[in-house]
Amino acid sequence: MTTEETVPYAPEHAPRLSWAQHAPEVYKAMLRLDTAARRGLDPRLLELVKIRASQLNHCAFCLDMHSKDALAAGESVERIIQLGAWEESRHFYTEKEAAALELTDAVTVLTDGFVPDEVYDHAAKHFEEAELAQLIAAITVINAWNRFGVTCRMVAGHYEAGQHQ
């Protein structure tokens, strides 16, 4: 094989279900909820949170979407890449962003059944109550989107930045 030959990628899987088509009122309600949850939050921070939750939930569709939207919002490739190991690379993020990522991890992975007080308190030091409420809403909404995406096996790679905003 020469270096000029290309190795084919794995075939793209088909989605299991076009849930939005079959549950349009739920989809419309999710869009309204997403719009309401993002109010007052910095768009770059919001995208970092959405990428991080999507990493934890293994939602390829949402990773594709929110990475592209983050880049379009001015986020750096380096900071997006580092999200998978943000705790080891805290120096890429502000204290406020780190608090938001820590809260995202805690809300997304509820294996202990609750969000630890120290995680919540750390976030509360960096966010005013109204902004913290919006952040919690945004984390909750992306987790819901991730569950639709993963369950229905939505296909990554076709999203264009800003397509769903």
PDB file of C-alpha atoms in Angstrom:
ATOM      1  CA  MET A   1       0.000   0.000   0.000  1.00  0.00           C
ATOM      2  CA  THR A   2       1.384   3.375  -0.918  1.00  0.00           C
ATOM      3  CA  THR A   3       0.996   6.491   1.158  1.00  0.00           C
ATOM      4  CA  GLU A   4      -1.186   7.896  -1.601  1.00  0.00           C
ATOM      5  CA  GLU A   5      -3.836   5.242  -1.027  1.00  0.00           C
ATOM      6  CA  THR A   6      -6.491   6.079   1.487  1.00  0.00           C
ATOM      7  CA  VAL A   7      -7.829   3.734   4.086  1.00  0.00           C
ATOM      8  CA  PRO A   8     -11.620   3.798   4.173  1.00  0.00           C
ATOM      9  CA  TYR A   9     -13.361   4.829   7.348  1.00  0.00           C
ATOM     10  CA  ALA A  10     -15.839   2.550   9.051  1.00  0.00           C
ATOM     11  CA  PRO A  11     -19.299   2.789   7.528  1.00  0.00           C
ATOM     12  CA  GLU A  12     -21.649   5.347   9.027  1.00  0.00           C
ATOM     13  CA  HIS A  13     -24.397   3.779  11.105  1.00  0.00           C
ATOM     14  CA  ALA A  14     -28.041   4.645  10.590  1.00  0.00           C
ATOM     15  CA  PRO A  15     -29.962   6.328  13.387  1.00  0.00           C
ATOM     16  CA  ARG A  16     -32.332   4.038  15.257  1.00  0.00           C
ATOM     17  CA  LEU A  17     -35.192   6.499  15.334  1.00  0.00           C
ATOM     18  CA  SER A  18     -35.891  10.037  14.211  1.00  0.00           C
ATOM     19  CA  TRP A  19     -37.394  10.861  17.575  1.00  0.00           C
ATOM     20  CA  ALA A  20     -38.000  14.538  16.789  1.00  0.00           C
ATOM     21  CA  GLN A  21     -40.140  13.547  13.807  1.00  0.00           C
ATOM     22  CA  HIS A  22     -42.207  11.127  15.863  1.00  0.00           C
ATOM     23  CA  ALA A  23     -42.448  13.293  18.998  1.00  0.00           C
ATOM     24  CA  PRO A  24     -42.520  16.813  17.533  1.00  0.00           C
ATOM     25  CA  GLU A  25     -44.138  18.449  20.559  1.00  0.00           C
ATOM     26  CA  VAL A  26     -41.434  17.056  22.835  1.00  0.00           C
ATOM     27  CA  TYR A  27     -38.768  18.272  20.409  1.00  0.00           C
ATOM     28  CA  LYS A  28     -40.305  21.763  20.289  1.00  0.00           C
ATOM     29  CA  ALA A  29     -40.507  21.839  24.087  1.00  0.00           C
ATOM     30  CA  MET A  30     -36.851  20.804  24.319  1.00  0.00           C
ATOM     31  CA  LEU A  31     -35.883  23.631  21.956  1.00  0.00           C
ATOM     32  CA  ARG A  32     -37.792  26.129  24.108  1.00  0.00           C
ATOM     33  CA  LEU A  33     -36.201  24.719  27.267  1.00  0.00           C
ATOM     34  CA  ASP A  34     -32.744  24.922  25.680  1.00  0.00           C
ATOM     35  CA  THR A  35     -33.337  28.545  24.680  1.00  0.00           C
ATOM     36  CA  ALA A  36     -34.526  29.426  28.183  1.00  0.00           C
ATOM     37  CA  ALA A  37     -31.610  27.621  29.867  1.00  0.00           C
ATOM     38  CA  ARG A  38     -28.925  29.431  27.853  1.00  0.00           C
ATOM     39  CA  ARG A  39     -30.134  32.960  28.783  1.00  0.00           C
ATOM     40  CA  GLY A  40     -27.551  35.003  30.623  1.00  0.00           C
ATOM     41  CA  LEU A  41     -24.729  32.474  30.182  1.00  0.00           C
ATOM     42  CA  ASP A  42     -21.532  33.205  28.318  1.00  0.00           C
ATOM     43  CA  PRO A  43     -21.808  31.316  24.986  1.00  0.00           C
ATOM     44  CA  ARG A  44     -18.264  29.941  25.200  1.00  0.00           C
ATOM     45  CA  LEU A  45     -18.779  28.679  28.751  1.00  0.00           C
ATOM     46  CA  LEU A  46     -22.087  27.161  27.706  1.00  0.00           C
ATOM     47  CA  GLU A  47     -20.431  25.257  24.852  1.00  0.00           C
ATOM     48  CA  LEU A  48     -17.641  23.998  27.129  1.00  0.00           C
ATOM     49  CA  VAL A  49     -20.261  22.655  29.527  1.00  0.00           C
ATOM     50  CA  LYS A  50     -22.204  21.024  26.693  1.00  0.00           C
ATOM     51  CA  ILE A  51     -19.072  19.404  25.287  1.00  0.00           C
ATOM     52  CA  ARG A  52     -18.030  18.107  28.710  1.00  0.00           C
ATOM     53  CA  ALA A  53     -21.439  16.572  29.482  1.00  0.00           C
ATOM     54  CA  SER A  54     -21.532  15.052  25.996  1.00  0.00           C
ATOM     55  CA  GLN A  55     -18.097  13.495  26.564  1.00  0.00           C
ATOM     56  CA  LEU A  56     -19.280  11.912  29.801  1.00  0.00           C
ATOM     57  CA  ASN A  57     -22.471  10.638  28.144  1.00  0.00           C
ATOM     58  CA  HIS A  58     -20.649   9.417  24.998  1.00  0.00           C
ATOM     59  CA  CYS A  59     -22.937  11.409  22.719  1.00  0.00           C
ATOM     60  CA  ALA A  60     -21.029  11.707  19.435  1.00  0.00           C
ATOM     61  CA  PHE A  61     -23.783  13.760  17.795  1.00  0.00           C
ATOM     62  CA  CYS A  62     -23.698  16.406  20.555  1.00  0.00           C
ATOM     63  CA  LEU A  63     -19.881  16.378  20.683  1.00  0.00           C
ATOM     64  CA  ASP A  64     -19.803  17.164  16.978  1.00  0.00           C
ATOM     65  CA  MET A  65     -22.433  19.890  17.292  1.00  0.00           C
ATOM     66  CA  HIS A  66     -21.083  21.666  20.345  1.00  0.00           C
ATOM     67  CA  SER A  67     -17.427  21.469  19.322  1.00  0.00           C
ATOM     68  CA  LYS A  68     -18.339  23.191  16.054  1.00  0.00           C
ATOM     69  CA  ASP A  69     -20.500  25.762  17.846  1.00  0.00           C
ATOM     70  CA  ALA A  70     -17.697  26.406  20.370  1.00  0.00           C
ATOM     71  CA  LEU A  71     -15.210  27.026  17.574  1.00  0.00           C
ATOM     72  CA  ALA A  72     -17.686  29.366  15.880  1.00  0.00           C
ATOM     73  CA  ALA A  73     -18.090  31.226  19.208  1.00  0.00           C
ATOM     74  CA  GLY A  74     -14.337  31.815  19.312  1.00  0.00           C
ATOM     75  CA  GLU A  75     -13.257  28.934  21.535  1.00  0.00           C
ATOM     76  CA  SER A  76      -9.786  27.502  20.900  1.00  0.00           C
ATOM     77  CA  VAL A  77      -9.155  24.002  19.589  1.00  0.00           C
ATOM     78  CA  GLU A  78      -6.690  23.487  22.430  1.00  0.00           C
ATOM     79  CA  ARG A  79      -9.252  24.161  25.175  1.00  0.00           C
ATOM     80  CA  ILE A  80     -11.813  21.930  23.486  1.00  0.00           C
ATOM     81  CA  ILE A  81      -9.309  19.092  23.239  1.00  0.00           C
ATOM     82  CA  GLN A  82      -8.290  19.486  26.879  1.00  0.00           C
ATOM     83  CA  LEU A  83     -11.869  19.116  28.161  1.00  0.00           C
ATOM     84  CA  GLY A  84     -11.470  15.353  28.305  1.00  0.00           C
ATOM     85  CA  ALA A  85      -8.775  15.857  30.939  1.00  0.00           C
ATOM     86  CA  TRP A  86      -9.773  19.263  32.291  1.00  0.00           C
ATOM     87  CA  GLU A  87      -8.845  18.385  35.886  1.00  0.00           C
ATOM     88  CA  GLU A  88      -5.249  17.684  34.835  1.00  0.00           C
ATOM     89  CA  SER A  89      -5.176  20.773  32.641  1.00  0.00           C
ATOM     90  CA  ARG A  90      -6.955  23.302  34.850  1.00  0.00           C
ATOM     91  CA  HIS A  91      -4.488  25.964  33.741  1.00  0.00           C
ATOM     92  CA  PHE A  92      -6.381  26.135  30.419  1.00  0.00           C
ATOM     93  CA  TYR A  93      -9.511  27.379  32.211  1.00  0.00           C
ATOM     94  CA  THR A  94     -10.501  30.201  34.521  1.00  0.00           C
ATOM     95  CA  GLU A  95     -11.548  29.373  38.069  1.00  0.00           C
ATOM     96  CA  LYS A  96     -15.148  30.111  37.070  1.00  0.00           C
ATOM     97  CA  GLU A  97     -14.937  27.758  34.078  1.00  0.00           C
ATOM     98  CA  ALA A  98     -13.344  25.044  36.229  1.00  0.00           C
ATOM     99  CA  ALA A  99     -16.157  25.408  38.770  1.00  0.00           C
ATOM    100  CA  ALA A 100     -18.706  25.049  35.947  1.00  0.00           C
ATOM    101  CA  LEU A 101     -16.937  21.960  34.586  1.00  0.00           C
ATOM    102  CA  GLU A 102     -16.754  20.423  38.056  1.00  0.00           C
ATOM    103  CA  LEU A 103     -20.476  21.041  38.514  1.00  0.00           C
ATOM    104  CA  THR A 104     -21.154  19.587  35.052  1.00  0.00           C
ATOM    105  CA  ASP A 105     -19.292  16.416  35.999  1.00  0.00           C
ATOM    106  CA  ALA A 106     -21.207  16.108  39.271  1.00  0.00           C
ATOM    107  CA  VAL A 107     -24.651  16.739  37.757  1.00  0.00           C
ATOM    108  CA  THR A 108     -23.969  14.444  34.789  1.00  0.00           C
ATOM    109  CA  VAL A 109     -22.492  11.496  36.697  1.00  0.00           C
ATOM    110  CA  LEU A 110     -24.801  10.936  39.642  1.00  0.00           C
ATOM    111  CA  THR A 111     -23.254   7.621  40.721  1.00  0.00           C
ATOM    112  CA  ASP A 112     -23.226   8.732  44.356  1.00  0.00           C
ATOM    113  CA  GLY A 113     -26.841   9.837  44.023  1.00  0.00           C
ATOM    114  CA  PHE A 114     -26.215  13.527  44.708  1.00  0.00           C
ATOM    115  CA  VAL A 115     -24.124  16.565  43.848  1.00  0.00           C
ATOM    116  CA  PRO A 116     -21.547  16.975  46.648  1.00  0.00           C
ATOM    117  CA  ASP A 117     -21.870  20.100  48.791  1.00  0.00           C
ATOM    118  CA  GLU A 118     -18.272  21.135  48.108  1.00  0.00           C
ATOM    119  CA  VAL A 119     -18.851  21.037  44.335  1.00  0.00           C
ATOM    120  CA  TYR A 120     -22.039  23.086  44.618  1.00  0.00           C
ATOM    121  CA  ASP A 121     -20.445  25.527  47.065  1.00  0.00           C
ATOM    122  CA  HIS A 122     -17.434  26.005  44.776  1.00  0.00           C
ATOM    123  CA  ALA A 123     -19.730  26.842  41.860  1.00  0.00           C
ATOM    124  CA  ALA A 124     -21.795  29.158  44.075  1.00  0.00           C
ATOM    125  CA  LYS A 125     -18.619  31.157  44.836  1.00  0.00           C
ATOM    126  CA  HIS A 126     -18.136  31.895  41.132  1.00  0.00           C
ATOM    127  CA  PHE A 127     -21.715  32.379  39.951  1.00  0.00           C
ATOM    128  CA  GLU A 128     -24.435  34.679  41.220  1.00  0.00           C
ATOM    129  CA  GLU A 129     -27.595  32.754  42.151  1.00  0.00           C
ATOM    130  CA  ALA A 130     -29.506  33.597  38.961  1.00  0.00           C
ATOM    131  CA  GLU A 131     -26.545  32.633  36.763  1.00  0.00           C
ATOM    132  CA  LEU A 132     -26.006  29.450  38.794  1.00  0.00           C
ATOM    133  CA  ALA A 133     -29.655  28.532  38.304  1.00  0.00           C
ATOM    134  CA  GLN A 134     -29.222  29.030  34.546  1.00  0.00           C
ATOM    135  CA  LEU A 135     -26.044  26.945  34.564  1.00  0.00           C
ATOM    136  CA  ILE A 136     -27.778  24.083  36.381  1.00  0.00           C
ATOM    137  CA  ALA A 137     -30.621  24.303  33.866  1.00  0.00           C
ATOM    138  CA  ALA A 138     -28.174  24.234  30.932  1.00  0.00           C
ATOM    139  CA  ILE A 139     -26.371  21.190  32.355  1.00  0.00           C
ATOM    140  CA  THR A 140     -29.681  19.416  32.869  1.00  0.00           C
ATOM    141  CA  VAL A 141     -30.864  20.237  29.341  1.00  0.00           C
ATOM    142  CA  ILE A 142     -27.687  18.979  27.631  1.00  0.00           C
ATOM    143  CA  ASN A 143     -27.956  15.776  29.626  1.00  0.00           C
ATOM    144  CA  ALA A 144     -31.496  15.324  28.272  1.00  0.00           C
ATOM    145  CA  TRP A 145     -30.338  16.032  24.706  1.00  0.00           C
ATOM    146  CA  ASN A 146     -27.500  13.526  25.186  1.00  0.00           C
ATOM    147  CA  ARG A 147     -29.937  10.842  26.227  1.00  0.00           C
ATOM    148  CA  PHE A 148     -32.018  11.364  23.091  1.00  0.00           C
ATOM    149  CA  GLY A 149     -28.862  11.342  20.965  1.00  0.00           C
ATOM    150  CA  VAL A 150     -27.334   8.213  22.470  1.00  0.00           C
ATOM    151  CA  THR A 151     -30.571   6.232  22.685  1.00  0.00           C
ATOM    152  CA  CYS A 152     -31.577   7.009  19.106  1.00  0.00           C
ATOM    153  CA  ARG A 153     -27.976   6.695  17.821  1.00  0.00           C
ATOM    154  CA  MET A 154     -28.042  10.085  16.136  1.00  0.00           C
ATOM    155  CA  VAL A 155     -25.261  10.310  13.552  1.00  0.00           C
ATOM    156  CA  ALA A 156     -22.354  12.707  14.112  1.00  0.00           C
ATOM    157  CA  GLY A 157     -20.536  14.622  11.422  1.00  0.00           C
ATOM    158  CA  HIS A 158     -23.247  16.383   9.467  1.00  0.00           C
ATOM    159  CA  TYR A 159     -23.879  19.386  11.723  1.00  0.00           C
ATOM    160  CA  GLU A 160     -22.806  22.868  10.613  1.00  0.00           C
ATOM    161  CA  ALA A 161     -22.012  25.499  13.243  1.00  0.00           C
ATOM    162  CA  GLY A 162     -25.059  27.520  14.260  1.00  0.00           C
ATOM    163  CA  GLN A 163     -27.474  25.177  12.513  1.00  0.00           C
ATOM    164  CA  HIS A 164     -29.702  24.705  15.576  1.00  0.00           C
ATOM    165  CA  GLN A 165     -29.322  28.080  17.275  1.00  0.00           C
TER     166      GLN A 165
END
